[in-house]
Amino acid sequence: MATDERVDTPHAKSGTRARPSVRSEILDRQPPQNEDAEKALLGSLLLDPMICDDVVSIVRSEDFYSDAHQRLYKHIIEMRAEGKQIDATLLVEHLAASGELEAVGDVAYLGEIAHAVPVASHAEHYAKIVKGKSTQRHLIHACTEIIHEAWDPVHEPRALLNRAEEKIFAINDEQGQDRVNSMHDVMVNTFNYIDARMENQDGDLGIGTGLHDLDDMTSGGMHPAELVILAARPSMGKTALATNIAEHVATEGRHTTLFVSLEMANLELAQRMLCGRGRIDGQKLRKNFLSTDDYDRLQGAAAELGDAPLYIDDTPSRNINEIAAVARRLKRQTENLGLIVIDYLQLIEPDDPRDPRQEQVSKIARRLKGMARELEVPILCLAQLNRQAEASKDNIPKLSHLRESGAIEQDADVVMFIHREEYYHTPDEVEQKGLGGKAEIIIAKQRNGPTGHIQVAWLRNYMKFENLSSKHDEFAQFED
């Protein structure tokens, strides 16, 4: 083939071994197909049109290899959707009216299709064969594109890997079946879930955050397939609370936790966690003023954290595909992925930088929710609030303050805000009003539970949020 000569000639002239033309080898072979199964499926539909409702969720018109079969299937499904009677004669009339009778092989070929099978009872089996061959063809096409792009030196390897994984998972996503369940099955599954909750020592199957009042209001913490948004203005402690929760889930809960940091390096995050867990003043660590006791506690905290199933991905400029790929691999490796934390939403790279910013954020929020459902783990994603939060009279954040898109509120199962009143007052006012070391977590939206305000302790020197009942004398150190 001319294509092969053009590709291989430069290598031959240089004296190197010519690379094989994988694309041409694939094209020389017949793509996976089963013409008999396609005919049998179409014949079954002509014998018993009611079967259309059973096979329509398995195959689509493009799953047929033959163009004529694609057209026939499409017309049969259209007739069924319009409530028309279906047989070979009526199908001929429908095709003639649309001008496609000759394109499918005329009346003689329709007669052959109509007599392809004696009974229609095996239609679903034929449909699965047709779908299987279609999947093989899609896989071959995707792999051929991957190979072709991989040979091209202009493509950056990381981008190639992302596109390759996206192509393969796109094929896998198409294999999903309808999720229609009888009420009997739904009731059985629901009571199995309720029984499991009642048998659980904590009374729920949620992933606990370590903050008792927050866990109580959210019925045990974060739940599988939930998208939880934690939003606040800068310097309110979003990352601190996220690391506190991730640390608790990994160390106390022993759940594998993935922390995707798009802003801070892993060393900085690790130091924050060490200071919080070891109760070390972060300023002392940065200035190398650690006492012997501080250092011992730091080592103890390092041993506990080092043994925890906590993974940090601090690769900058991640997009949703890349984050999902990392999470999928981690879930396969550990089989115990319990939580994904992303810091933060507005730093996730969009799929198409040319889209308006609001549309970019909307797509990211929707895909985060989709990823939570796919992996069946909660995703805790941090987000920024716009400046209107600080311009409001009481400084208390609201859902309308979510930055750049209302779709964040729509797709999230839970939306939480951090509010520290002391941030908006002078040191004297903080002391007079007793605001030092106090913070609120505001649950502004909860799809399956109540909303409200939760009081927590804020240990600024340790960058740590705790239950108010466990606050320590160190509060005296937290005044500005």
Short mmCIF file of C-alpha atoms in Angstrom, two decimals:
data_model
loop_
_atom_site.label_atom_id
_atom_site.label_comp_id
_atom_site.label_asym_id
_atom_site.label_seq_id
_atom_site.Cartn_x
_atom_site.Cartn_y
_atom_site.Cartn_z
CA MET A 1 0.00 0.00 0.00
CA ALA A 2 1.14 3.54 -0.70
CA THR A 3 0.68 4.46 2.95
CA ASP A 4 3.05 1.72 4.06
CA GLU A 5 5.72 2.76 1.54
CA ARG A 6 5.59 6.36 2.71
CA VAL A 7 5.89 5.36 6.37
CA ASP A 8 8.62 2.73 5.99
CA THR A 9 10.87 4.31 3.36
CA PRO A 10 12.70 6.79 5.66
CA HIS A 11 13.65 3.94 7.98
CA ALA A 12 14.84 1.77 5.09
CA LYS A 13 17.04 4.54 3.69
CA SER A 14 18.63 5.16 7.05
CA GLY A 15 19.54 1.50 7.41
CA THR A 16 17.35 0.99 10.45
CA ARG A 17 14.69 -1.66 10.77
CA ALA A 18 11.38 -0.48 9.31
CA ARG A 19 8.60 -0.34 11.87
CA PRO A 20 5.62 -2.55 11.13
CA SER A 21 2.50 -0.84 9.84
CA VAL A 22 0.09 -2.05 12.51
CA ARG A 23 -2.68 0.07 11.05
CA SER A 24 -2.39 -1.60 7.64
CA GLU A 25 -2.29 -5.07 9.18
CA ILE A 26 -5.55 -4.34 11.00
CA LEU A 27 -7.17 -2.85 7.91
CA ASP A 28 -6.24 -5.94 5.87
CA ARG A 29 -8.29 -8.13 8.20
CA GLN A 30 -12.07 -8.35 8.31
CA PRO A 31 -13.48 -6.43 11.32
CA PRO A 32 -15.30 -8.53 13.95
CA GLN A 33 -18.90 -9.10 12.86
CA ASN A 34 -21.60 -11.74 12.77
CA GLU A 35 -23.89 -11.27 9.79
CA ASP A 36 -26.03 -14.25 10.74
CA ALA A 37 -26.67 -12.85 14.24
CA GLU A 38 -27.61 -9.48 12.76
CA LYS A 39 -30.07 -11.10 10.35
CA ALA A 40 -31.45 -13.32 13.10
CA LEU A 41 -32.03 -10.33 15.39
CA LEU A 42 -33.84 -8.36 12.69
CA GLY A 43 -35.88 -11.42 11.74
CA SER A 44 -36.86 -11.92 15.38
CA LEU A 45 -38.11 -8.33 15.58
CA LEU A 46 -40.28 -8.86 12.51
CA LEU A 47 -41.70 -12.03 14.01
CA ASP A 48 -42.40 -10.46 17.42
CA PRO A 49 -42.20 -6.63 17.49
CA MET A 50 -42.78 -6.63 21.27
CA ILE A 51 -39.19 -7.82 21.64
CA CYS A 52 -38.03 -4.36 20.52
CA ASP A 53 -38.49 -3.21 24.13
CA ASP A 54 -36.11 -5.93 25.34
CA VAL A 55 -33.29 -5.42 22.86
CA VAL A 56 -33.35 -1.62 22.52
CA SER A 57 -31.40 -1.30 25.79
CA ILE A 58 -28.74 -3.72 24.48
CA VAL A 59 -28.02 -2.58 20.93
CA ARG A 60 -28.23 0.63 18.97
CA SER A 61 -28.43 0.97 15.19
CA GLU A 62 -24.71 1.78 14.93
CA ASP A 63 -23.84 -1.53 16.62
CA PHE A 64 -24.74 -3.36 13.39
CA TYR A 65 -21.83 -3.80 11.00
CA SER A 66 -23.92 -3.85 7.84
CA ASP A 67 -25.19 -0.46 6.71
CA ALA A 68 -28.38 -2.10 5.45
CA HIS A 69 -28.93 -3.73 8.84
CA GLN A 70 -28.38 -0.40 10.59
CA ARG A 71 -31.08 1.20 8.46
CA LEU A 72 -33.50 -1.69 8.98
CA TYR A 73 -33.08 -1.69 12.74
CA LYS A 74 -33.49 2.08 12.90
CA HIS A 75 -36.77 1.92 10.94
CA ILE A 76 -38.13 -0.95 13.03
CA ILE A 77 -37.40 0.92 16.27
CA GLU A 78 -38.95 4.11 14.86
CA MET A 79 -42.11 2.23 13.90
CA ARG A 80 -42.29 0.70 17.36
CA ALA A 81 -41.81 4.12 19.01
CA GLU A 82 -44.63 5.57 16.87
CA GLY A 83 -46.96 2.76 17.92
CA LYS A 84 -47.25 1.32 14.41
CA GLN A 85 -47.80 -2.33 13.57
CA ILE A 86 -44.68 -4.10 12.31
CA ASP A 87 -44.25 -6.89 9.77
CA ALA A 88 -42.27 -7.36 6.57
CA THR A 89 -44.92 -5.79 4.35
CA LEU A 90 -45.40 -2.72 6.55
CA LEU A 91 -41.65 -2.31 6.86
CA VAL A 92 -41.34 -2.29 3.06
CA GLU A 93 -43.94 0.47 2.92
CA HIS A 94 -42.14 2.49 5.62
CA LEU A 95 -38.82 2.14 3.82
CA ALA A 96 -40.33 3.09 0.47
CA ALA A 97 -41.91 6.21 1.97
CA SER A 98 -38.51 7.30 3.29
CA GLY A 99 -36.73 6.49 0.01
CA GLU A 100 -34.43 3.89 1.57
CA LEU A 101 -35.91 0.67 0.22
CA GLU A 102 -33.21 0.19 -2.39
CA ALA A 103 -30.48 1.06 0.11
CA VAL A 104 -31.38 -1.96 2.27
CA GLY A 105 -31.48 -4.46 -0.61
CA ASP A 106 -35.06 -4.11 -1.84
CA VAL A 107 -37.96 -6.48 -1.19
CA ALA A 108 -36.02 -9.66 -1.93
CA TYR A 109 -33.50 -9.04 0.87
CA LEU A 110 -36.27 -8.18 3.34
CA GLY A 111 -37.83 -11.55 2.56
CA GLU A 112 -34.52 -13.19 3.40
CA ILE A 113 -34.41 -11.30 6.71
CA ALA A 114 -37.99 -12.21 7.57
CA HIS A 115 -37.21 -15.93 7.16
CA ALA A 116 -33.83 -15.82 8.95
CA VAL A 117 -35.23 -17.49 12.11
CA PRO A 118 -38.25 -19.70 12.80
CA VAL A 119 -38.95 -18.25 16.27
CA ALA A 120 -38.14 -14.99 18.09
CA SER A 121 -37.28 -16.43 21.50
CA HIS A 122 -33.50 -16.03 21.10
CA ALA A 123 -33.57 -12.32 20.19
CA GLU A 124 -31.74 -11.12 23.32
CA HIS A 125 -28.99 -13.68 22.71
CA TYR A 126 -28.56 -12.42 19.13
CA ALA A 127 -28.55 -8.84 20.42
CA LYS A 128 -25.71 -9.59 22.83
CA ILE A 129 -23.68 -11.15 20.02
CA VAL A 130 -24.20 -8.07 17.84
CA LYS A 131 -23.24 -5.79 20.75
CA GLY A 132 -20.15 -7.86 21.53
CA LYS A 133 -18.87 -7.60 17.96
CA SER A 134 -19.56 -3.88 17.98
CA THR A 135 -17.55 -3.49 21.17
CA GLN A 136 -14.63 -5.36 19.59
CA ARG A 137 -14.73 -3.03 16.58
CA HIS A 138 -14.81 0.06 18.79
CA LEU A 139 -11.88 -1.30 20.78
CA ILE A 140 -9.88 -1.99 17.63
CA HIS A 141 -10.65 1.51 16.34
CA ALA A 142 -9.63 3.13 19.63
CA CYS A 143 -6.42 1.10 19.88
CA THR A 144 -5.55 1.88 16.25
CA GLU A 145 -5.94 5.59 16.98
CA ILE A 146 -3.82 5.23 20.11
CA ILE A 147 -1.06 3.46 18.16
CA HIS A 148 -1.21 5.99 15.35
CA GLU A 149 -0.95 8.93 17.77
CA ALA A 150 1.81 7.24 19.78
CA TRP A 151 4.02 7.02 16.67
CA ASP A 152 3.65 10.77 16.12
CA PRO A 153 6.53 12.56 17.93
CA VAL A 154 4.59 15.82 18.26
CA HIS A 155 2.28 14.40 20.93
CA GLU A 156 3.29 14.84 24.57
CA PRO A 157 3.41 11.43 26.37
CA ARG A 158 1.27 12.50 29.30
CA ALA A 159 -1.45 13.79 26.99
CA LEU A 160 -1.27 10.55 24.99
CA LEU A 161 -1.82 8.48 28.12
CA ASN A 162 -4.80 10.60 29.14
CA ARG A 163 -6.43 10.33 25.71
CA ALA A 164 -5.75 6.60 25.56
CA GLU A 165 -7.39 5.98 28.91
CA GLU A 166 -10.31 8.23 27.99
CA LYS A 167 -10.93 6.29 24.76
CA ILE A 168 -10.89 2.92 26.52
CA PHE A 169 -13.11 3.99 29.40
CA ALA A 170 -15.54 5.60 26.93
CA ILE A 171 -16.05 2.16 25.38
CA ASN A 172 -16.49 0.62 28.82
CA ASP A 173 -19.09 3.25 29.76
CA GLU A 174 -21.19 2.25 26.76
CA GLN A 175 -21.59 -1.26 28.16
CA GLY A 176 -23.78 -0.12 31.06
CA GLN A 177 -27.20 -1.75 31.27
CA ASP A 178 -30.47 -0.12 32.26
CA ARG A 179 -30.77 0.37 36.01
CA VAL A 180 -34.47 -0.40 36.20
CA ASN A 181 -35.34 -2.43 39.29
CA SER A 182 -38.60 -3.80 40.62
CA MET A 183 -39.86 -2.27 43.86
CA HIS A 184 -39.40 -5.69 45.48
CA ASP A 185 -35.67 -5.67 44.67
CA VAL A 186 -35.38 -2.04 45.78
CA MET A 187 -37.00 -2.89 49.14
CA VAL A 188 -34.68 -5.87 49.67
CA ASN A 189 -31.59 -3.75 48.94
CA THR A 190 -32.88 -0.92 51.12
CA PHE A 191 -33.45 -3.17 54.12
CA ASN A 192 -30.06 -4.79 53.66
CA TYR A 193 -28.59 -1.29 53.86
CA ILE A 194 -30.69 -0.41 56.93
CA ASP A 195 -29.73 -3.67 58.68
CA ALA A 196 -26.06 -3.02 57.96
CA ARG A 197 -26.37 0.47 59.45
CA MET A 198 -28.06 -0.88 62.58
CA GLU A 199 -25.39 -3.54 63.03
CA ASN A 200 -22.67 -0.94 62.63
CA GLN A 201 -21.31 0.22 65.98
CA ASP A 202 -21.59 3.88 65.01
CA GLY A 203 -25.11 3.43 63.70
CA ASP A 204 -24.23 4.37 60.10
CA LEU A 205 -22.07 3.45 57.15
CA GLY A 206 -20.74 6.95 56.56
CA ILE A 207 -17.08 7.95 56.51
CA GLY A 208 -16.61 9.90 59.74
CA THR A 209 -14.89 13.30 59.66
CA GLY A 210 -13.73 13.25 63.29
CA LEU A 211 -15.97 16.22 64.15
CA HIS A 212 -18.81 14.72 66.19
CA ASP A 213 -21.48 17.37 65.59
CA LEU A 214 -20.75 17.38 61.86
CA ASP A 215 -21.00 13.60 61.72
CA ASP A 216 -24.27 13.70 63.66
CA MET A 217 -25.85 16.23 61.30
CA THR A 218 -24.72 14.28 58.21
CA SER A 219 -25.86 10.88 59.57
CA GLY A 220 -22.41 9.48 60.09
CA GLY A 221 -20.25 11.67 57.91
CA MET A 222 -19.68 11.41 54.16
CA HIS A 223 -21.38 8.66 52.18
CA PRO A 224 -20.46 6.65 49.06
CA ALA A 225 -21.22 8.39 45.74
CA GLU A 226 -21.68 11.78 47.44
CA LEU A 227 -20.12 14.99 46.18
CA VAL A 228 -19.37 17.19 49.19
CA ILE A 229 -18.35 20.78 48.52
CA LEU A 230 -16.39 22.61 51.22
CA ALA A 231 -16.21 26.31 50.37
CA ALA A 232 -14.85 29.43 52.02
CA ARG A 233 -13.00 32.65 51.33
CA PRO A 234 -9.18 32.55 51.38
CA SER A 235 -7.53 32.16 54.80
CA MET A 236 -10.61 30.60 56.40
CA GLY A 237 -8.98 27.18 56.73
CA LYS A 238 -10.36 25.14 53.82
CA THR A 239 -7.18 23.18 53.28
CA ALA A 240 -6.67 22.79 57.03
CA LEU A 241 -10.10 21.24 57.50
CA ALA A 242 -9.65 19.05 54.42
CA THR A 243 -6.32 17.71 55.69
CA ASN A 244 -7.81 17.18 59.16
CA ILE A 245 -10.61 15.07 57.66
CA ALA A 246 -8.30 13.16 55.32
CA GLU A 247 -5.93 12.43 58.19
CA HIS A 248 -8.77 11.19 60.41
CA VAL A 249 -10.27 8.98 57.70
CA ALA A 250 -6.89 7.39 56.95
CA THR A 251 -5.50 7.01 60.48
CA GLU A 252 -8.55 6.37 62.65
CA GLY A 253 -10.91 4.98 60.01
CA ARG A 254 -8.16 3.06 58.13
CA HIS A 255 -9.83 3.91 54.82
CA THR A 256 -7.59 4.48 51.82
CA THR A 257 -7.68 8.22 51.12
CA LEU A 258 -6.53 10.09 48.03
CA PHE A 259 -5.65 13.77 48.51
CA VAL A 260 -5.33 15.64 45.21
CA SER A 261 -3.55 18.92 45.87
CA LEU A 262 -3.57 21.34 42.95
CA GLU A 263 -2.20 24.23 44.98
CA MET A 264 0.21 22.99 47.65
CA ALA A 265 3.20 20.64 47.40
CA ASN A 266 3.16 17.36 49.31
CA LEU A 267 5.93 18.55 51.66
CA GLU A 268 3.85 21.54 52.75
CA LEU A 269 0.78 19.37 53.28
CA ALA A 270 2.82 16.83 55.22
CA GLN A 271 4.19 19.53 57.54
CA ARG A 272 0.66 20.77 58.22
CA MET A 273 -0.49 17.27 59.10
CA LEU A 274 2.53 16.69 61.33
CA CYS A 275 1.94 19.92 63.23
CA GLY A 276 -1.74 19.20 63.69
CA ARG A 277 -1.31 15.62 64.80
CA GLY A 278 1.76 16.27 66.94
CA ARG A 279 0.36 19.57 68.28
CA ILE A 280 3.42 21.50 67.17
CA ASP A 281 3.33 25.24 66.57
CA GLY A 282 3.79 25.67 62.82
CA GLN A 283 5.75 28.88 63.27
CA LYS A 284 8.26 27.11 65.51
CA LEU A 285 8.75 24.43 62.85
CA ARG A 286 9.27 26.98 60.07
CA LYS A 287 11.77 28.94 62.19
CA ASN A 288 13.59 25.81 63.43
CA PHE A 289 12.74 26.60 67.08
CA LEU A 290 11.71 23.06 67.98
CA SER A 291 12.41 21.80 71.48
CA THR A 292 13.40 18.21 72.19
CA ASP A 293 9.83 17.47 73.26
CA ASP A 294 8.48 19.06 70.07
CA TYR A 295 10.78 16.91 67.96
CA ASP A 296 9.76 13.72 69.79
CA ARG A 297 6.09 14.49 69.21
CA LEU A 298 6.86 15.27 65.58
CA GLN A 299 8.49 11.86 65.16
CA GLY A 300 5.53 10.16 66.82
CA ALA A 301 3.11 11.91 64.49
CA ALA A 302 5.27 10.95 61.49
CA ALA A 303 5.16 7.28 62.50
CA GLU A 304 1.35 7.35 62.77
CA LEU A 305 0.87 9.18 59.49
CA GLY A 306 3.47 7.08 57.69
CA ASP A 307 1.49 3.97 58.56
CA ALA A 308 -1.80 5.43 57.30
CA PRO A 309 -3.26 4.52 53.88
CA LEU A 310 -3.10 8.15 52.76
CA TYR A 311 -1.89 9.07 49.26
CA ILE A 312 -1.07 12.58 48.05
CA ASP A 313 -1.09 13.60 44.39
CA ASP A 314 0.39 17.07 44.08
CA THR A 315 0.73 17.05 40.30
CA PRO A 316 -0.21 20.55 39.08
CA SER A 317 -2.70 21.26 36.29
CA ARG A 318 -4.75 18.09 36.65
CA ASN A 319 -7.99 17.66 34.70
CA ILE A 320 -10.92 15.43 35.62
CA ASN A 321 -9.76 12.60 33.36
CA GLU A 322 -6.37 12.51 35.06
CA ILE A 323 -7.84 12.66 38.57
CA ALA A 324 -10.30 9.88 37.73
CA ALA A 325 -7.49 7.76 36.27
CA VAL A 326 -5.41 8.08 39.44
CA ALA A 327 -8.44 7.25 41.61
CA ARG A 328 -9.36 4.19 39.51
CA ARG A 329 -5.83 2.82 39.71
CA LEU A 330 -5.69 3.38 43.47
CA LYS A 331 -9.05 1.67 43.93
CA ARG A 332 -7.85 -1.34 41.92
CA GLN A 333 -4.61 -1.54 43.90
CA THR A 334 -6.06 -1.13 47.39
CA GLU A 335 -9.70 -2.29 47.02
CA ASN A 336 -10.52 -0.01 49.97
CA LEU A 337 -10.74 3.49 48.54
CA GLY A 338 -12.84 5.38 51.07
CA LEU A 339 -12.40 9.08 50.28
CA ILE A 340 -11.13 11.45 47.59
CA VAL A 341 -10.21 15.01 48.57
CA ILE A 342 -9.57 17.64 45.88
CA ASP A 343 -8.02 21.02 46.69
CA TYR A 344 -9.59 22.80 44.90
CA LEU A 345 -12.32 22.87 42.21
CA GLN A 346 -11.44 26.13 40.46
CA LEU A 347 -7.87 24.87 39.83
CA ILE A 348 -9.01 21.77 37.93
CA GLU A 349 -8.09 22.15 34.27
CA PRO A 350 -11.14 22.35 31.95
CA ASP A 351 -11.64 19.92 29.07
CA ASP A 352 -11.96 22.81 26.63
CA PRO A 353 -10.19 26.04 27.63
CA ARG A 354 -12.20 27.88 24.97
CA ASP A 355 -15.50 27.38 26.82
CA PRO A 356 -16.86 30.26 28.94
CA ARG A 357 -15.58 29.97 32.50
CA GLN A 358 -19.03 29.34 33.95
CA GLU A 359 -19.57 26.46 31.53
CA GLN A 360 -16.14 25.04 32.38
CA VAL A 361 -16.93 24.98 36.10
CA SER A 362 -20.38 23.51 35.44
CA LYS A 363 -18.87 20.63 33.45
CA ILE A 364 -16.26 20.00 36.13
CA ALA A 365 -18.92 19.88 38.87
CA ARG A 366 -21.06 17.44 36.88
CA ARG A 367 -18.12 15.18 36.16
CA LEU A 368 -17.05 15.20 39.80
CA LYS A 369 -20.51 13.93 40.74
CA GLY A 370 -20.29 11.34 38.00
CA MET A 371 -16.89 10.21 39.26
CA ALA A 372 -18.23 9.85 42.81
CA ARG A 373 -21.04 7.63 41.54
CA GLU A 374 -18.76 5.60 39.29
CA LEU A 375 -16.22 4.88 42.04
CA GLU A 376 -18.88 4.69 44.79
CA VAL A 377 -16.80 6.82 47.16
CA PRO A 378 -17.44 10.28 48.62
CA ILE A 379 -15.55 13.15 47.02
CA LEU A 380 -14.73 16.13 49.23
CA CYS A 381 -13.94 19.00 46.89
CA LEU A 382 -12.86 22.42 48.09
CA ALA A 383 -14.13 25.56 46.35
CA GLN A 384 -13.67 29.29 46.47
CA LEU A 385 -16.36 31.82 47.33
CA ASN A 386 -16.72 35.13 45.51
CA ARG A 387 -16.09 38.51 47.14
CA GLN A 388 -19.77 39.04 47.83
CA ALA A 389 -19.36 36.85 50.90
CA GLU A 390 -17.19 39.52 52.51
CA ALA A 391 -19.35 42.36 51.25
CA SER A 392 -22.48 41.01 52.93
CA LYS A 393 -23.62 42.64 56.17
CA ASP A 394 -23.00 39.64 58.45
CA ASN A 395 -20.05 38.15 56.48
CA ILE A 396 -21.77 34.76 56.60
CA PRO A 397 -21.35 32.78 53.35
CA LYS A 398 -24.39 31.66 51.39
CA LEU A 399 -25.02 29.35 48.44
CA SER A 400 -25.23 32.35 46.13
CA HIS A 401 -21.61 33.15 46.99
CA LEU A 402 -20.24 30.02 45.30
CA ARG A 403 -17.75 31.32 42.79
CA GLU A 404 -18.31 31.15 39.02
CA SER A 405 -21.19 28.69 38.78
CA GLY A 406 -24.51 27.79 40.31
CA ALA A 407 -24.01 24.28 38.94
CA ILE A 408 -21.76 23.54 41.91
CA GLU A 409 -24.74 23.93 44.22
CA GLN A 410 -26.94 21.89 41.89
CA ASP A 411 -24.64 18.87 41.51
CA ALA A 412 -23.38 18.71 45.09
CA ASP A 413 -25.09 16.47 47.64
CA VAL A 414 -23.70 18.52 50.52
CA VAL A 415 -22.43 22.10 50.51
CA MET A 416 -20.54 23.28 53.61
CA PHE A 417 -18.97 26.63 54.44
CA ILE A 418 -16.34 27.63 56.97
CA HIS A 419 -16.97 30.84 58.85
CA ARG A 420 -14.65 32.38 61.45
CA GLU A 421 -16.12 35.55 62.87
CA GLU A 422 -12.82 36.48 64.52
CA TYR A 423 -11.34 37.03 61.06
CA TYR A 424 -13.50 40.17 60.63
CA HIS A 425 -12.64 41.81 63.99
CA THR A 426 -9.67 43.50 65.59
CA PRO A 427 -7.68 41.62 68.25
CA ASP A 428 -9.33 43.72 70.97
CA GLU A 429 -12.80 42.94 69.65
CA VAL A 430 -11.96 39.25 69.42
CA GLU A 431 -10.91 39.25 73.07
CA GLN A 432 -13.92 41.25 74.25
CA LYS A 433 -16.44 39.07 72.39
CA GLY A 434 -14.72 35.78 73.16
CA LEU A 435 -14.36 34.85 69.51
CA GLY A 436 -10.79 33.53 69.67
CA GLY A 437 -10.34 29.91 68.66
CA LYS A 438 -13.92 29.44 67.50
CA ALA A 439 -15.31 28.63 64.08
CA GLU A 440 -18.52 27.54 62.43
CA ILE A 441 -19.12 24.91 59.79
CA ILE A 442 -22.31 25.85 58.00
CA ILE A 443 -24.20 23.10 56.18
CA ALA A 444 -26.09 25.18 53.62
CA LYS A 445 -27.32 22.23 51.56
CA GLN A 446 -27.76 18.56 52.35
CA ARG A 447 -29.75 16.48 49.92
CA ASN A 448 -30.57 13.80 52.47
CA GLY A 449 -30.48 15.65 55.77
CA PRO A 450 -30.89 18.90 57.68
CA THR A 451 -28.99 22.14 57.32
CA GLY A 452 -27.58 24.24 60.12
CA HIS A 453 -24.53 25.67 61.92
CA ILE A 454 -21.97 23.59 63.83
CA GLN A 455 -19.60 25.10 66.36
CA VAL A 456 -16.02 23.80 66.30
CA ALA A 457 -12.70 24.77 67.82
CA TRP A 458 -10.03 26.39 65.64
CA LEU A 459 -6.44 25.86 66.77
CA ARG A 460 -4.70 28.38 64.56
CA ASN A 461 -1.14 27.58 65.62
CA TYR A 462 -1.69 23.94 64.69
CA MET A 463 -3.88 24.64 61.61
CA LYS A 464 -6.41 22.26 63.09
CA PHE A 465 -10.16 22.08 63.66
CA GLU A 466 -11.40 20.06 66.64
CA ASN A 467 -14.56 19.32 68.58
CA LEU A 468 -15.31 22.12 71.03
CA SER A 469 -15.57 19.57 73.81
CA SER A 470 -11.91 18.67 73.32
CA LYS A 471 -10.46 22.17 73.13
CA HIS A 472 -7.32 22.80 75.12
CA ASP A 473 -5.74 25.54 77.14
CA GLU A 474 -3.76 26.50 74.05
CA PHE A 475 -6.60 28.82 73.04
CA ALA A 476 -4.73 31.57 74.85
CA GLN A 477 -2.11 31.36 72.10
CA PHE A 478 -4.53 31.79 69.22
CA GLU A 479 -5.19 35.48 69.52
CA ASP A 480 -3.81 37.61 66.69
#
